[in-house]
Amino acid sequence: MCKSSVHAFLQALPKCEQHIHLEGALHPKVLFSLAQRNNIALPKDDPAFGSPEALLARYQRFTSLDDFLHYYYLGMSVLINAADFESLAFDYFEHAQRDGVQHAEVFFDPQAHTSRGIDLSVVLQGFNAARDRAHRELGISTELIACFLRHLPPADCLASFEHDQLQASFMGGQIAGIGLDSSEKDFPPSLFEELFHRAGKLGLKRTAHAGEEAPADFIRDSLDLLGTTRIDHGRRLPEDPALMQRIVEQKTLLTLCPISNVVLRGVEHVSQLPIRQFIDAGVRFSINSDDPAYFGGYILDNYCAVQEAFGLSTKDWDWICRGAIEGSWCRQERKDELLRALDAVMAEWEGKSLVTSNGFTNGVTNGVTNGVNGH
Ligand code: HPA
Ligand code: ZN
């Protein structure tokens, strides 16, 4: 746990969260109560679904991305009505606001709902209602990103992209761009060239999960073949120094998710992530929660875990938060507001050291200090 004075600084930083799957904000207790209300049968052959507590305990023993995804897709089967989607998203926005988030670019998985017979209009109605409330009641600006599931055939992804409701949301500006998520290793970016080409022709922003489990080649191919301007995760970038230099020059933003990488066993400890290396080399990155209900940490928990592991300075945090703002997909006027808010926090903390006598040696370790209840 980080020291209280440092915690106050990290909390105060005006944050942009750019890597959060709304379906990944579904906590076991809510999952169970929605299952009951919507009459959805949970798997009987898996003891993890015996109670919310058992499910929470299972989440602390994920063995890989695919092991997590199994529970992630089962979990969202309880989301049926627009009100379910609205309360899921608004719960996340409320937590994000407490953590100092001022701008959130949130993912959702259209195919994971339409494949269960849920009309896309229900999903969009719920998520957009939550976004309106987040703006009005919490002062959080938001963008919505439709992710395509790379474990499904590319033709399914194309058909989903062409869905009337999605096209209307792209044209109307309610959905800012597309992403690519789900199981990574066996599903390279090259499979989705046509999808991303069509999105590019519509002028949509493009991002893709890459370099979470798969090697740096997936990062390069996401840039070259899919035309992405952002990379989700990208933790394996240092394997390719030339690509890293290119990413520095292009100012491509990586959306890192430190606790996620530990819980899904990409690394054993947050301190093994190349965060110091990225700062020193000038790689732009933001710090995010990914699936907070499954990984036991919201965005501020991730900021704290990074601080504990690396003992960063206020200048380092200024660099991180500035990069997150500049790499956002919002209008320039909104970026200017966020930059002014960052300048105000930095002025308040100028000259103060963040390192205490105890240092920051208690970083997040897989399955040990990473409690699913977060802070
Ligand atoms: N990686 C890939 N797909 C996902 C993730 C993730 O971390 N979370 C939800 N879908
Ligand atoms: Zn993700």
Tab-separated table of C-alpha atoms in Angstrom, residues 16-20 210-212 219 230-238 253-261 270 273-279 283-291 298-299 302-303 306 310 320 324:
chain	number	residue	atom	x	y	z
A	16	CYS	CA	-7.434	9.743	-18.611
A	17	GLU	CA	-8.380	6.097	-18.637
A	18	GLN	CA	-8.070	4.581	-22.097
A	19	HIS	CA	-8.106	0.858	-21.471
A	20	ILE	CA	-11.154	-0.330	-19.562
A	210	ALA	CA	-1.034	-6.140	-29.078
A	211	GLY	CA	2.015	-7.317	-27.203
A	212	GLU	CA	-0.007	-8.373	-24.159
A	219	ILE	CA	2.585	-4.410	-32.301
A	230	ARG	CA	-2.624	3.485	-30.376
A	231	ILE	CA	-1.565	0.128	-28.926
A	232	ASP	CA	-3.411	-1.513	-26.031
A	233	HIS	CA	-0.908	-3.093	-23.621
A	234	GLY	CA	2.261	-3.190	-25.746
A	235	ARG	CA	4.307	-4.349	-22.777
A	236	ARG	CA	6.520	-6.513	-25.044
A	237	LEU	CA	7.637	-3.513	-27.152
A	238	PRO	CA	11.263	-3.497	-25.833
A	253	LEU	CA	0.368	5.885	-27.039
A	254	LEU	CA	0.563	2.527	-25.266
A	255	THR	CA	-2.280	1.865	-22.827
A	256	LEU	CA	-0.526	-0.166	-20.135
A	257	CYS	CA	-2.434	-2.220	-17.551
A	258	PRO	CA	0.088	-3.192	-14.846
A	259	ILE	CA	-2.114	-5.152	-12.414
A	260	SER	CA	-3.754	-6.997	-15.313
A	261	ASN	CA	-0.318	-8.136	-16.533
A	270	VAL	CA	4.818	-4.849	-11.621
A	273	LEU	CA	7.295	-4.072	-16.586
A	274	PRO	CA	9.444	-1.747	-18.739
A	275	ILE	CA	8.017	1.400	-17.196
A	276	ARG	CA	11.331	3.033	-16.239
A	277	GLN	CA	12.693	2.076	-19.659
A	278	PHE	CA	9.689	3.651	-21.419
A	279	ILE	CA	10.018	6.909	-19.483
A	283	VAL	CA	7.680	6.175	-25.039
A	284	ARG	CA	4.247	7.655	-24.394
A	285	PHE	CA	1.974	5.503	-22.235
A	286	SER	CA	-1.033	5.690	-19.963
A	287	ILE	CA	-1.802	3.506	-16.929
A	288	ASN	CA	-5.163	1.737	-16.847
A	289	SER	CA	-7.271	-0.887	-15.103
A	290	ASP	CA	-8.364	-3.164	-18.036
A	291	ASP	CA	-11.004	-5.262	-16.177
A	298	TYR	CA	-9.186	0.312	-10.488
A	299	ILE	CA	-6.991	2.963	-12.080
A	302	ASN	CA	-2.645	0.717	-10.787
A	303	TYR	CA	-1.030	4.152	-10.279
A	306	VAL	CA	3.502	1.545	-10.318
A	310	PHE	CA	9.328	2.248	-9.354
A	320	ILE	CA	2.835	10.037	-17.846
A	324	ALA	CA	-2.258	10.233	-21.569
